[in-house]
PDB file of C-alpha atoms in Angstrom:
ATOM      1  CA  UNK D   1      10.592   3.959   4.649  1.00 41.00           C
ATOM      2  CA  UNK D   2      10.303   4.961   8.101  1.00 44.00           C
ATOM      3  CA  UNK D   3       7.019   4.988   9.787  1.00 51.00           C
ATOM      4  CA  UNK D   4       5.115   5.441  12.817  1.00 50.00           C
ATOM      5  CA  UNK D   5       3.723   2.562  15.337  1.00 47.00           C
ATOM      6  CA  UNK D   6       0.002   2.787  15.289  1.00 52.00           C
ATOM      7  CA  UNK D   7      -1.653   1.277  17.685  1.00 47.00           C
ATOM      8  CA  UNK D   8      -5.390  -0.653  16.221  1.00 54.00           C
ATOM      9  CA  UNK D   9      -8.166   0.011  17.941  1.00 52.00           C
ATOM     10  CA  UNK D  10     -10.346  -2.639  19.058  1.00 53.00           C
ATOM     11  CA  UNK D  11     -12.505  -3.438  21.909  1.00 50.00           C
ATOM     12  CA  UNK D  12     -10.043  -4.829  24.848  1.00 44.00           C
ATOM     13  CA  UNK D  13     -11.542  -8.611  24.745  1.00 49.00           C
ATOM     14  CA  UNK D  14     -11.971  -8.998  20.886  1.00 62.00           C
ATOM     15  CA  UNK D  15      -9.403 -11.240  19.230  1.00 74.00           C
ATOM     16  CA  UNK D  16      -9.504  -8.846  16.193  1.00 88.00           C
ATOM     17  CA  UNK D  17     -11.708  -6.258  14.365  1.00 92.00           C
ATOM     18  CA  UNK D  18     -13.080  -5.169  11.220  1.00 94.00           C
ATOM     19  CA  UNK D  19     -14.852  -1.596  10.390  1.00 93.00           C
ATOM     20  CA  UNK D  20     -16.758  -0.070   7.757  1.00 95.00           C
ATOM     21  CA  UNK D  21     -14.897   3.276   6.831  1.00 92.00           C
ATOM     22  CA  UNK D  22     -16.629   6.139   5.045  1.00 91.00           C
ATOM     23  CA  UNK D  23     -14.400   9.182   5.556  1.00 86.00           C
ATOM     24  CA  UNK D  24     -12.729  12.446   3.166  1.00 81.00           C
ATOM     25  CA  UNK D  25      -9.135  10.582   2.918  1.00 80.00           C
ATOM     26  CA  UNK D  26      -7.590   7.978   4.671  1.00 76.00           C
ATOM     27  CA  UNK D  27      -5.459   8.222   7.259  1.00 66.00           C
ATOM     28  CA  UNK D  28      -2.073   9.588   5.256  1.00 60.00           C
ATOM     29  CA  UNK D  29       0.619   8.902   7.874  1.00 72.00           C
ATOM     30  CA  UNK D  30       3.264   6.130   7.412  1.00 72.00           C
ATOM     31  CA  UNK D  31       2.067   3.927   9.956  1.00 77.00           C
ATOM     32  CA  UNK D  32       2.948   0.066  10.887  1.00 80.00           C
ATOM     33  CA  UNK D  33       1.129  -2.453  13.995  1.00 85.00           C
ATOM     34  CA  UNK D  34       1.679  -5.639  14.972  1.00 87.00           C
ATOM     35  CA  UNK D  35      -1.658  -6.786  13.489  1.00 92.00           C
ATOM     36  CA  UNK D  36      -1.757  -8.325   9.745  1.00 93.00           C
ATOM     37  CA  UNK D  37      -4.205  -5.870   7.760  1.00 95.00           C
ATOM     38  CA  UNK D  38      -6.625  -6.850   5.198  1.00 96.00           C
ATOM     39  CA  UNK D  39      -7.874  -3.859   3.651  1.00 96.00           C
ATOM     40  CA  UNK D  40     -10.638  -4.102   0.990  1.00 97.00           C
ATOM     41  CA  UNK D  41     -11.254  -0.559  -1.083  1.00 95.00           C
ATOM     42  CA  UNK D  42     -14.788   0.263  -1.623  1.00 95.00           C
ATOM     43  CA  UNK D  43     -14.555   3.573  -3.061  1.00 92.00           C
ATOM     44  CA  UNK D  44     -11.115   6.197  -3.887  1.00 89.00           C
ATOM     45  CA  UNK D  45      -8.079   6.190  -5.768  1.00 88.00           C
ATOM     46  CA  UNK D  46      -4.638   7.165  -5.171  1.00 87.00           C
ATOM     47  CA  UNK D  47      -1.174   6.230  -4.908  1.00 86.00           C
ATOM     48  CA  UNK D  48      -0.359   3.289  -2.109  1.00 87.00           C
ATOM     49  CA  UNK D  49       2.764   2.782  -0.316  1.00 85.00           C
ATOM     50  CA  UNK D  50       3.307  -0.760   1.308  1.00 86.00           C
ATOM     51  CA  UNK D  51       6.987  -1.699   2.246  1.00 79.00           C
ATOM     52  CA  UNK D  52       9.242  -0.294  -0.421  1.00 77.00           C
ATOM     53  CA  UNK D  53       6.719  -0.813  -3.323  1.00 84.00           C
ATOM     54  CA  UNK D  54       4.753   2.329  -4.447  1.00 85.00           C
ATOM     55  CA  UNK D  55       2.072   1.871  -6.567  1.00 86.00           C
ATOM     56  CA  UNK D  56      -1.845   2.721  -7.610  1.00 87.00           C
ATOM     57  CA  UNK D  57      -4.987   1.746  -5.902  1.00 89.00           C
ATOM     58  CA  UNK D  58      -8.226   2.085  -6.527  1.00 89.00           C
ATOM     59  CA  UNK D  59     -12.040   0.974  -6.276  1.00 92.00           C
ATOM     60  CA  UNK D  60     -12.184  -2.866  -5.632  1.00 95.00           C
ATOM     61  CA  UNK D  61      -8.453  -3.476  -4.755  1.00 95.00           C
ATOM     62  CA  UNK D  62      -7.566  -5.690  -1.676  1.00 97.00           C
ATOM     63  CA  UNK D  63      -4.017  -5.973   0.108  1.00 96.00           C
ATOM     64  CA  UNK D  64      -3.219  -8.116   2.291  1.00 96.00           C
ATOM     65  CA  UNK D  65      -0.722  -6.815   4.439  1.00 93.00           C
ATOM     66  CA  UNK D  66       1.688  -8.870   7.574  1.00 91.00           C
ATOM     67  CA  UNK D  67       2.701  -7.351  10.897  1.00 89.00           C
ATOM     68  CA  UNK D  68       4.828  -4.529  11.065  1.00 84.00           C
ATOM     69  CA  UNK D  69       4.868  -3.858   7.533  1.00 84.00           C
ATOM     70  CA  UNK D  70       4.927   0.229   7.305  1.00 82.00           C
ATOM     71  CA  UNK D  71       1.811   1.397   4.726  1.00 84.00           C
ATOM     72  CA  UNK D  72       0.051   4.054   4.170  1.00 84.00           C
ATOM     73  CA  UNK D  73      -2.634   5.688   1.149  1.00 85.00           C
ATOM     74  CA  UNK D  74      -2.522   8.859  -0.530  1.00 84.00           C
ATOM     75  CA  UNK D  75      -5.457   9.597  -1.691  1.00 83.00           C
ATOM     76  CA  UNK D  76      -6.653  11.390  -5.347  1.00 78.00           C
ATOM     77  CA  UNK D  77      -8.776  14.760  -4.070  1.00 69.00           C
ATOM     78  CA  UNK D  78     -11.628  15.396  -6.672  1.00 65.00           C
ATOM     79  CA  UNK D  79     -12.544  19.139  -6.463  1.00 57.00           C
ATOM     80  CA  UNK D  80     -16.361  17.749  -4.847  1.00 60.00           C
ATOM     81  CA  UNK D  81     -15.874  18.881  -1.036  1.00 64.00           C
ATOM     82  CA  UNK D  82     -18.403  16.579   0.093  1.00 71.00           C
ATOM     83  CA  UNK D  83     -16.434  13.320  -1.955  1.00 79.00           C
ATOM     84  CA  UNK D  84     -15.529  10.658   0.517  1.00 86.00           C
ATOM     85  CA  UNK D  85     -13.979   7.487  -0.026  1.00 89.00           C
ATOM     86  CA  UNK D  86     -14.684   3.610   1.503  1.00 93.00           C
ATOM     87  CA  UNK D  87     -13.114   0.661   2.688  1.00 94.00           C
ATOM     88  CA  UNK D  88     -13.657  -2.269   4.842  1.00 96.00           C
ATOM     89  CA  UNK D  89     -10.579  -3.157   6.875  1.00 95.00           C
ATOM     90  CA  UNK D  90     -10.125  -6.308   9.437  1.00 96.00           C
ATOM     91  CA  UNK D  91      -7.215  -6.696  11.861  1.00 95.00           C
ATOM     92  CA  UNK D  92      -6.221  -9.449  12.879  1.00 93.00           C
ATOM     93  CA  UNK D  93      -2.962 -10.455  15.231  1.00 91.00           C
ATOM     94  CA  UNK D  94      -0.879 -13.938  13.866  1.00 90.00           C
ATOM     95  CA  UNK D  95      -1.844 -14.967  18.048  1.00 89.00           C
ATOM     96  CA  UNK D  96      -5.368 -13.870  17.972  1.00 88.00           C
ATOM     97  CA  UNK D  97      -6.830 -17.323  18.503  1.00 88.00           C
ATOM     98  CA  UNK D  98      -3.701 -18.008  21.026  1.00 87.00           C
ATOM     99  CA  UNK D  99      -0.660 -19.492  20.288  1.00 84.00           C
ATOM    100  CA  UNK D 100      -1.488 -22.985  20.194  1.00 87.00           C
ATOM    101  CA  UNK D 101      -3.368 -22.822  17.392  1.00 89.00           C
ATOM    102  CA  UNK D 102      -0.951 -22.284  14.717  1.00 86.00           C
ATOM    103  CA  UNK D 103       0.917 -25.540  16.032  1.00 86.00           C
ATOM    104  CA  UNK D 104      -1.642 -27.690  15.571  1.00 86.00           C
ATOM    105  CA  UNK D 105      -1.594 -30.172  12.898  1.00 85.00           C
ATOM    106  CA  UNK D 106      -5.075 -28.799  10.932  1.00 85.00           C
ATOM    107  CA  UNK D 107      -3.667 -25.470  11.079  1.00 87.00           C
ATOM    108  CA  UNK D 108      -0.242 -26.179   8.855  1.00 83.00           C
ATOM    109  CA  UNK D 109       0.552 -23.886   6.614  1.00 89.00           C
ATOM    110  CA  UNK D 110      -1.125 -20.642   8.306  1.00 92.00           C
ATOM    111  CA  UNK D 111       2.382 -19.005   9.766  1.00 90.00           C
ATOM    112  CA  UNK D 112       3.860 -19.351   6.543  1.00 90.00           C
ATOM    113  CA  UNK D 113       0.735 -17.087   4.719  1.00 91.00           C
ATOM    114  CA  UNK D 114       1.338 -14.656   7.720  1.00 92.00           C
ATOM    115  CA  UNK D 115       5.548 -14.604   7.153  1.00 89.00           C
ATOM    116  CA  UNK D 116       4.476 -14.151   3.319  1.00 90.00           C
ATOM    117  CA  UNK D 117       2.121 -11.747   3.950  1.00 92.00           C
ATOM    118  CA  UNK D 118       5.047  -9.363   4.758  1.00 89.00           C
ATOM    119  CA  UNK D 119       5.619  -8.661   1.048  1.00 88.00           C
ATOM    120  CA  UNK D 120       1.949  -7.397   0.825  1.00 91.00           C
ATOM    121  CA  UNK D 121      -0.087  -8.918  -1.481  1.00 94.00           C
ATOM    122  CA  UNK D 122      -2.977  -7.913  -3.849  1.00 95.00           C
ATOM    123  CA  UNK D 123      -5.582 -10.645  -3.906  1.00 97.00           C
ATOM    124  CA  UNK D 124      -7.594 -11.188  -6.925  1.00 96.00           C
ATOM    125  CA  UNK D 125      -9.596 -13.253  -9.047  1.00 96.00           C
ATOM    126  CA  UNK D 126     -12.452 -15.024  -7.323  1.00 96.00           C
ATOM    127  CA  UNK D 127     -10.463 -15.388  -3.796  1.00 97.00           C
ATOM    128  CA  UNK D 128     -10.855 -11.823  -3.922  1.00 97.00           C
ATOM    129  CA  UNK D 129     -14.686 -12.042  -4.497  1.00 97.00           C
ATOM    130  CA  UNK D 130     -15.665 -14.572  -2.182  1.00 97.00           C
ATOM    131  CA  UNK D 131     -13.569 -12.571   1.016  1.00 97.00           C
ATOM    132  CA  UNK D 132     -15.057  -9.394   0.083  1.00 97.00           C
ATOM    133  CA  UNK D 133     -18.728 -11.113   0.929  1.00 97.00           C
ATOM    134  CA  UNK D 134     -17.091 -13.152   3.542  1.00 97.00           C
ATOM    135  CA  UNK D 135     -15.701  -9.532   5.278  1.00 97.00           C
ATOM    136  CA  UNK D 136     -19.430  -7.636   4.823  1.00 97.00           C
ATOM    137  CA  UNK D 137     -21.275 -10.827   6.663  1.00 95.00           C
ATOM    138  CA  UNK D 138     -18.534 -10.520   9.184  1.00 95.00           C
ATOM    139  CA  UNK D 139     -19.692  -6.854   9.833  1.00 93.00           C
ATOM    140  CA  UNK D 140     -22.956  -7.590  10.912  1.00 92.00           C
ATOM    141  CA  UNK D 141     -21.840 -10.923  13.123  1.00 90.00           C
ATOM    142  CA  UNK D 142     -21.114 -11.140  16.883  1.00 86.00           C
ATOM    143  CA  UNK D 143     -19.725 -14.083  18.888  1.00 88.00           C
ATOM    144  CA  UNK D 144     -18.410 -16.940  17.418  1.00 91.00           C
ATOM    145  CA  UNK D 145     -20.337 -16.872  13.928  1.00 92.00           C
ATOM    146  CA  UNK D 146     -17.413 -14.191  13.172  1.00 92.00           C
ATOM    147  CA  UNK D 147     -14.419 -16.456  14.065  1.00 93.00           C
ATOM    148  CA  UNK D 148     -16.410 -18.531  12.016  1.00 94.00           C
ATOM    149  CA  UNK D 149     -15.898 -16.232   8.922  1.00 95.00           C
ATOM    150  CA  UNK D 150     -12.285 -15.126  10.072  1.00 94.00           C
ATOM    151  CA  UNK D 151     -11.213 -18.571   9.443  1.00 94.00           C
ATOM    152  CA  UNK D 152     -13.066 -19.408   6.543  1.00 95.00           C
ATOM    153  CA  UNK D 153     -11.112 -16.180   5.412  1.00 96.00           C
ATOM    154  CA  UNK D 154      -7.559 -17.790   6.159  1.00 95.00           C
ATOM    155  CA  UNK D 155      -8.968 -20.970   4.464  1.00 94.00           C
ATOM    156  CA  UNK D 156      -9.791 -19.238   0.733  1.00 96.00           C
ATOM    157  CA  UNK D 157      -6.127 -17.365   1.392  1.00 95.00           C
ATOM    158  CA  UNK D 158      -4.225 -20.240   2.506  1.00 93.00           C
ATOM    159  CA  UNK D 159      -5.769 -22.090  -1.064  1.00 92.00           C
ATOM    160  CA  UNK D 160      -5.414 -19.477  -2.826  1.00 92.00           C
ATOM    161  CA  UNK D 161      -2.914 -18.609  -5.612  1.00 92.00           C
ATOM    162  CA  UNK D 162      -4.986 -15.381  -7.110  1.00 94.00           C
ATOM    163  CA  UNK D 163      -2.420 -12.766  -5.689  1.00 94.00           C
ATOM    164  CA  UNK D 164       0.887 -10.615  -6.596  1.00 92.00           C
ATOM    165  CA  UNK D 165       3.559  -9.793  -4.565  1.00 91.00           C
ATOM    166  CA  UNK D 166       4.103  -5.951  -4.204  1.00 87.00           C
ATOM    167  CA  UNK D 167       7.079  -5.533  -2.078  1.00 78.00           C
ATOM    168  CA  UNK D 168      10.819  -6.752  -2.362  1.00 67.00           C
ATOM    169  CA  UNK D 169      11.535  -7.236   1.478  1.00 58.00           C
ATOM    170  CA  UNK D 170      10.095  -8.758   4.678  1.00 52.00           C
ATOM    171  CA  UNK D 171      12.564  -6.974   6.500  1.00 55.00           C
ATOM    172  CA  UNK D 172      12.050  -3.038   7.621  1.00 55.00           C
ATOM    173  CA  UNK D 173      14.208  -1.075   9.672  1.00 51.00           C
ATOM    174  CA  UNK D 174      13.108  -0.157  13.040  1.00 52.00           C
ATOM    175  CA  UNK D 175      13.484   3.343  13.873  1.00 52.00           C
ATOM    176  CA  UNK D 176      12.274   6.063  16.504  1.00 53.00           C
ATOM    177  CA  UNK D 177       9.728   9.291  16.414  1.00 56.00           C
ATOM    178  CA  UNK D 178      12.460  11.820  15.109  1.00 58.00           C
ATOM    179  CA  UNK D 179      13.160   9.753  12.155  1.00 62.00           C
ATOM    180  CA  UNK D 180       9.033   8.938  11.565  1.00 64.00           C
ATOM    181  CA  UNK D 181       8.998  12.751  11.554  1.00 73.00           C
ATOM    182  CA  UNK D 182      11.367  12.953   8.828  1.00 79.00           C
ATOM    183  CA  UNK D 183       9.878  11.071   6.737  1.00 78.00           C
ATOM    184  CA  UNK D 184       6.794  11.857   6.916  1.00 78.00           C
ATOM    185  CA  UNK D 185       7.954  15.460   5.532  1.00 84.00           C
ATOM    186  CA  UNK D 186       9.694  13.849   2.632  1.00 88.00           C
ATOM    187  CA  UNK D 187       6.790  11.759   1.895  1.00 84.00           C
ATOM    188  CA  UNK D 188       4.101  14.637   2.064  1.00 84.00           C
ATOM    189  CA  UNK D 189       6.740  17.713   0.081  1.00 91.00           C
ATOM    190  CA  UNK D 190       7.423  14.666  -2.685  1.00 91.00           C
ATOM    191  CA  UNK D 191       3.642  14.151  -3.441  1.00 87.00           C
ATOM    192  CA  UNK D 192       3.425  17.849  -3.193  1.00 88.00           C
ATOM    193  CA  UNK D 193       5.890  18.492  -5.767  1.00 93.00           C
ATOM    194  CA  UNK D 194       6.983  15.698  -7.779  1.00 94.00           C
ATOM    195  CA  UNK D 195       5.623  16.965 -10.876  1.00 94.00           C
ATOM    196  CA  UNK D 196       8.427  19.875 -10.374  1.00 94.00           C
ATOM    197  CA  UNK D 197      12.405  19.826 -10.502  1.00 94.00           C
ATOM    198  CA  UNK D 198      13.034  18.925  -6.810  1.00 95.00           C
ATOM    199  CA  UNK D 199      16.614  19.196  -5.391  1.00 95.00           C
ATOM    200  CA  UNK D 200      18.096  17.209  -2.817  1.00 95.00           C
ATOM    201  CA  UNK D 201      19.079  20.019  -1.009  1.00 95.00           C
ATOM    202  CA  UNK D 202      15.525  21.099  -0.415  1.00 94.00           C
ATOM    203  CA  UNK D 203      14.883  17.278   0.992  1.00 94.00           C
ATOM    204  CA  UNK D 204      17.443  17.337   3.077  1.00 94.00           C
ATOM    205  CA  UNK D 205      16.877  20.705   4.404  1.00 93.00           C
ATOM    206  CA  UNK D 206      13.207  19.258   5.710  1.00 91.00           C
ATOM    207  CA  UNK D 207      14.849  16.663   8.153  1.00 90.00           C
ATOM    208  CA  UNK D 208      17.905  18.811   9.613  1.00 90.00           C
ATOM    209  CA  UNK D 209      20.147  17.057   7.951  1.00 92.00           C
ATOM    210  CA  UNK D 210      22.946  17.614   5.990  1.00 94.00           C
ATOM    211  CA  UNK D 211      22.870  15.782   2.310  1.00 95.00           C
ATOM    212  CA  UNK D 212      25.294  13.310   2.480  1.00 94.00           C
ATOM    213  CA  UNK D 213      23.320  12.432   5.940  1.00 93.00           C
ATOM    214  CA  UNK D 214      20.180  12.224   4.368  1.00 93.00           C
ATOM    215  CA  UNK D 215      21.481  10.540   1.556  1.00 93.00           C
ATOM    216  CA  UNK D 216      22.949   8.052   3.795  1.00 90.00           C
ATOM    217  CA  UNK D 217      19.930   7.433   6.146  1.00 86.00           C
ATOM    218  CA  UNK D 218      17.233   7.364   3.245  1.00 88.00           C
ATOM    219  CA  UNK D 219      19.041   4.487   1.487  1.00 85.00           C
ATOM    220  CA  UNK D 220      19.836   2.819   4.917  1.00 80.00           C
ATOM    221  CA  UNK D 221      16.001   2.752   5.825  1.00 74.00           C
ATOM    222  CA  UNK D 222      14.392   2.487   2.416  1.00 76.00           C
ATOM    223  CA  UNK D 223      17.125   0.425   0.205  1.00 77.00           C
ATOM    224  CA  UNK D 224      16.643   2.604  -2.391  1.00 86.00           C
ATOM    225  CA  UNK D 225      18.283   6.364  -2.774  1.00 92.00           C
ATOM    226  CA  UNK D 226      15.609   9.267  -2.847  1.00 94.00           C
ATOM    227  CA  UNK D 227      15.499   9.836  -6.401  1.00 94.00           C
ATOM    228  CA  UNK D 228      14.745   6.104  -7.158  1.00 93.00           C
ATOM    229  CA  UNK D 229      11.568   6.577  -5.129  1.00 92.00           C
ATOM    230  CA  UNK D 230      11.307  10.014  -6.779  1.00 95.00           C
ATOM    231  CA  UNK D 231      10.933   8.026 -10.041  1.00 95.00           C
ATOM    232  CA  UNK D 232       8.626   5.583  -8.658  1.00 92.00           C
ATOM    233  CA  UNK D 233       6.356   8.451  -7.290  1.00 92.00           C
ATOM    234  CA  UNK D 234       6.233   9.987 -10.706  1.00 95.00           C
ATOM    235  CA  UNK D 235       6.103   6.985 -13.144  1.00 94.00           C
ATOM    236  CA  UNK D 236       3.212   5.831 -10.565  1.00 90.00           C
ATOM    237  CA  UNK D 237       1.326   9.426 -11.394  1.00 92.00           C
ATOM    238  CA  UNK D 238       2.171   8.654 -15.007  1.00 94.00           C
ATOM    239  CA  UNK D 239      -0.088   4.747 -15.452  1.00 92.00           C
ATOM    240  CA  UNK D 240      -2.845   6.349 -13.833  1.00 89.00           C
ATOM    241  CA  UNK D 241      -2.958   9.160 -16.456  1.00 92.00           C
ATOM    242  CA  UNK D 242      -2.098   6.561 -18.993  1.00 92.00           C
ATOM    243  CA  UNK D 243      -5.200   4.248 -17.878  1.00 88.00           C
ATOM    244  CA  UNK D 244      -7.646   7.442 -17.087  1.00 87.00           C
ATOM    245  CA  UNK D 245      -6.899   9.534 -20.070  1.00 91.00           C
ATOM    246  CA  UNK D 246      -6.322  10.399 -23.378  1.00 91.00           C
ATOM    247  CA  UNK D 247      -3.497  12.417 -22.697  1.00 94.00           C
ATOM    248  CA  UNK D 248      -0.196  11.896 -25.314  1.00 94.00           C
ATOM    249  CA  UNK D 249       2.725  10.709 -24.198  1.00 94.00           C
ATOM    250  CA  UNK D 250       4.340  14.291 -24.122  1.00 95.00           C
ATOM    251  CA  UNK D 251       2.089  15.305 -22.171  1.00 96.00           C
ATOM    252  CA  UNK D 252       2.200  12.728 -19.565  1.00 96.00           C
ATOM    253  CA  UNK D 253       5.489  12.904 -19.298  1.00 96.00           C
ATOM    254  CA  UNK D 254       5.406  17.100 -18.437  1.00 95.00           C
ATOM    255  CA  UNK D 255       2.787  16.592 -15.682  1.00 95.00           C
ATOM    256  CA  UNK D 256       4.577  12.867 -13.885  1.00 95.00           C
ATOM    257  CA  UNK D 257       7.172  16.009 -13.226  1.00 96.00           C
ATOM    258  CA  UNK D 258       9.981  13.903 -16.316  1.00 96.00           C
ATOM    259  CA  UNK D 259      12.145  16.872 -17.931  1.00 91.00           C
ATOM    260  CA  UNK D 260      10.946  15.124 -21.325  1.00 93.00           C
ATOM    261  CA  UNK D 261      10.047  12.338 -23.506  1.00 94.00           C
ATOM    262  CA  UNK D 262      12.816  10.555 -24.048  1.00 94.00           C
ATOM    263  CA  UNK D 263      13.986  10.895 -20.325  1.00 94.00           C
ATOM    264  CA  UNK D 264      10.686   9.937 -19.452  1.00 96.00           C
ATOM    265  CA  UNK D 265      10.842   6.331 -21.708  1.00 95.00           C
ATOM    266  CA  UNK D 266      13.942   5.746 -20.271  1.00 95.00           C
ATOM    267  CA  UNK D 267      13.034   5.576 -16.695  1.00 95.00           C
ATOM    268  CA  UNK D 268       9.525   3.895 -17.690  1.00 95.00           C
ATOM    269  CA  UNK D 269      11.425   0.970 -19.474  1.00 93.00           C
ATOM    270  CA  UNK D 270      13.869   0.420 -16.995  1.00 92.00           C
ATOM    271  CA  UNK D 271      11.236   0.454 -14.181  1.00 90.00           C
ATOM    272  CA  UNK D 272       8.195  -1.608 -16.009  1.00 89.00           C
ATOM    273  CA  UNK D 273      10.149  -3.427 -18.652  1.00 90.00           C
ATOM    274  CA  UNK D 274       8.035  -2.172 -21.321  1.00 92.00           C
ATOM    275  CA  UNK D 275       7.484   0.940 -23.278  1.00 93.00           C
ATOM    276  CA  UNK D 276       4.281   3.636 -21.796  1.00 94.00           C
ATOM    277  CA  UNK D 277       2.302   2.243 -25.490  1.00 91.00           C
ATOM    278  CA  UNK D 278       2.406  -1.051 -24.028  1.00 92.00           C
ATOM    279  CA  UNK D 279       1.656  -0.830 -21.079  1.00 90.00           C
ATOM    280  CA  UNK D 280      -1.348   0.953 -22.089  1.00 88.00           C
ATOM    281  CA  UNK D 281      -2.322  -1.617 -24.421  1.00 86.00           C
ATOM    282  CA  UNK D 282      -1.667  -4.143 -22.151  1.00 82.00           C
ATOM    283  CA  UNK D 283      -3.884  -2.483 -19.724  1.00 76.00           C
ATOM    284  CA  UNK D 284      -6.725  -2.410 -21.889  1.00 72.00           C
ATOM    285  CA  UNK D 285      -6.973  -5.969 -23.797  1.00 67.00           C
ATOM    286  CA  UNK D 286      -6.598  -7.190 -20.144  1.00 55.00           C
TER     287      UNK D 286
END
């Protein structure tokens, strides 16, 4: 999907940064930077987007994320006005301790992390644990001490093997403001509206473009065709209600926006290889 260049901010002579956010949403727009992100969730739920996988987030989640990969979270708005959510999040460039130091012999196998870190990657297990302390000591340090913890970071990464690839390519279009534009107004009306019948026409008519055009340059940019992610959008909506609630089936499928049941196990089955049943099962003797 197309996104927008987002430039990190740091403090001009740091080699990288990491902050402590505690705000109403996070930042929606489709965004990508140069810098790998590791983004730890404290607090919030929603629906993630990071290269062409869609998918849920929530509390305790961490994604590792490689330059330039486009991302961005959408996140679940409880009716509380004064709800925010929380995350720590550390930037760091693949040259941040200069070039030289990925050539080195002690240093082998750190390039390949960051060229695999394109696919994003959910870390888990107890790699996940042991960064998570490792990134809140690294808040309070200055000077060295946090290079120190920035490389014990790559170290538990590198060893690890707790993780799960979310996206299907390394390789994203590049593309200019106009088209950002666009799709940041198909992004925001499909969230919007998923859960109703949406015609193409109506997409199309958002970016100026005629349908066959649109057609064209949303397949070109996303390899996918608008009402795969469509699908994707709505069958994510659907395993959150599945996990959260008690809802049937039926009903699920009515509010992910599916015209009904048996469309609705179709597209799940093809999508998850299993039926909505087991995937809630699954979920739950996890």
């Amino acid at each position: 999907m197309v996104a927008k260049l987002h430039i990190v901010p740091k403090q001009v002579d740091n080699a990288f940064s990491i902050r402590h956010d505690i705000v109403p949403q996070f930042g929606s727009i489709w965004h990508y930077h140069p810098e790998i992100e590791l983004h730890y969730l404290v607090k919030g739920e929603g629906i993630r987007f990071v290269g062409d996988s869609i998918g849920n987030f929530q509390q305790d989640d961490m994604i590792l994320m490689g330059s330039n990969v486009p991302h961005t979270w959408k996140c679940n708005m409880p009716s509380s006005s004064d709800y925010n959510v929380e995350a720590l999040v550390l930037h760091f460039h693949p040259e941040c301790l200069g070039k030289e130091f990925l050539n080195v012999y002690e240093t082998q196998g750190i390039s390949k992390l960051f060229e695999q870190a394109k696919t994003g990657l959910i870390i888990k297990g107890s790699s996940k644990e042991k960064i998570k302390r490792l990134m809140w000591r690294m808040l309070r340090e200055t000077g060295l001490n946090k290079v120190v913890y920035l490389l014990r970071i790559y170290v538990i990464l590198l060893e690890s093997r707790e993780y799960e690839v979310l996206s299907n390519s390394v390789e994203y279009t590049k593309f200019n403001q106009l088209d950002g534009s666009r799709m940041e107004k198909v992004l925001s009306f499909t969230l919007q509206n998923f859960r109703n019948k949406i015609l193409i026409e109506d997409v199309a008519q958002l970016t100026n473009l005629s349908v066959t055009s649109f057609c064209r340059f949303f397949k070109m940019t996303n390899n996918k065709s608008y009402f795969d992610f469509l699908t994707e959008v709505r069958l994510s909506h659907a395993c959150r209600l599945l996990i959260k609630t008690d809802y049937t089936i039926a009903h699920i499928a009515l509010d992910s926006g599916f015209e009904n049941t048996s469309n609705f196990y179709r597209h799940f089955k093809n999508v998850k290889g299993i039926t909505p049943k087991q995937y809630k099962n699954l979920f739950f003797s996890a």
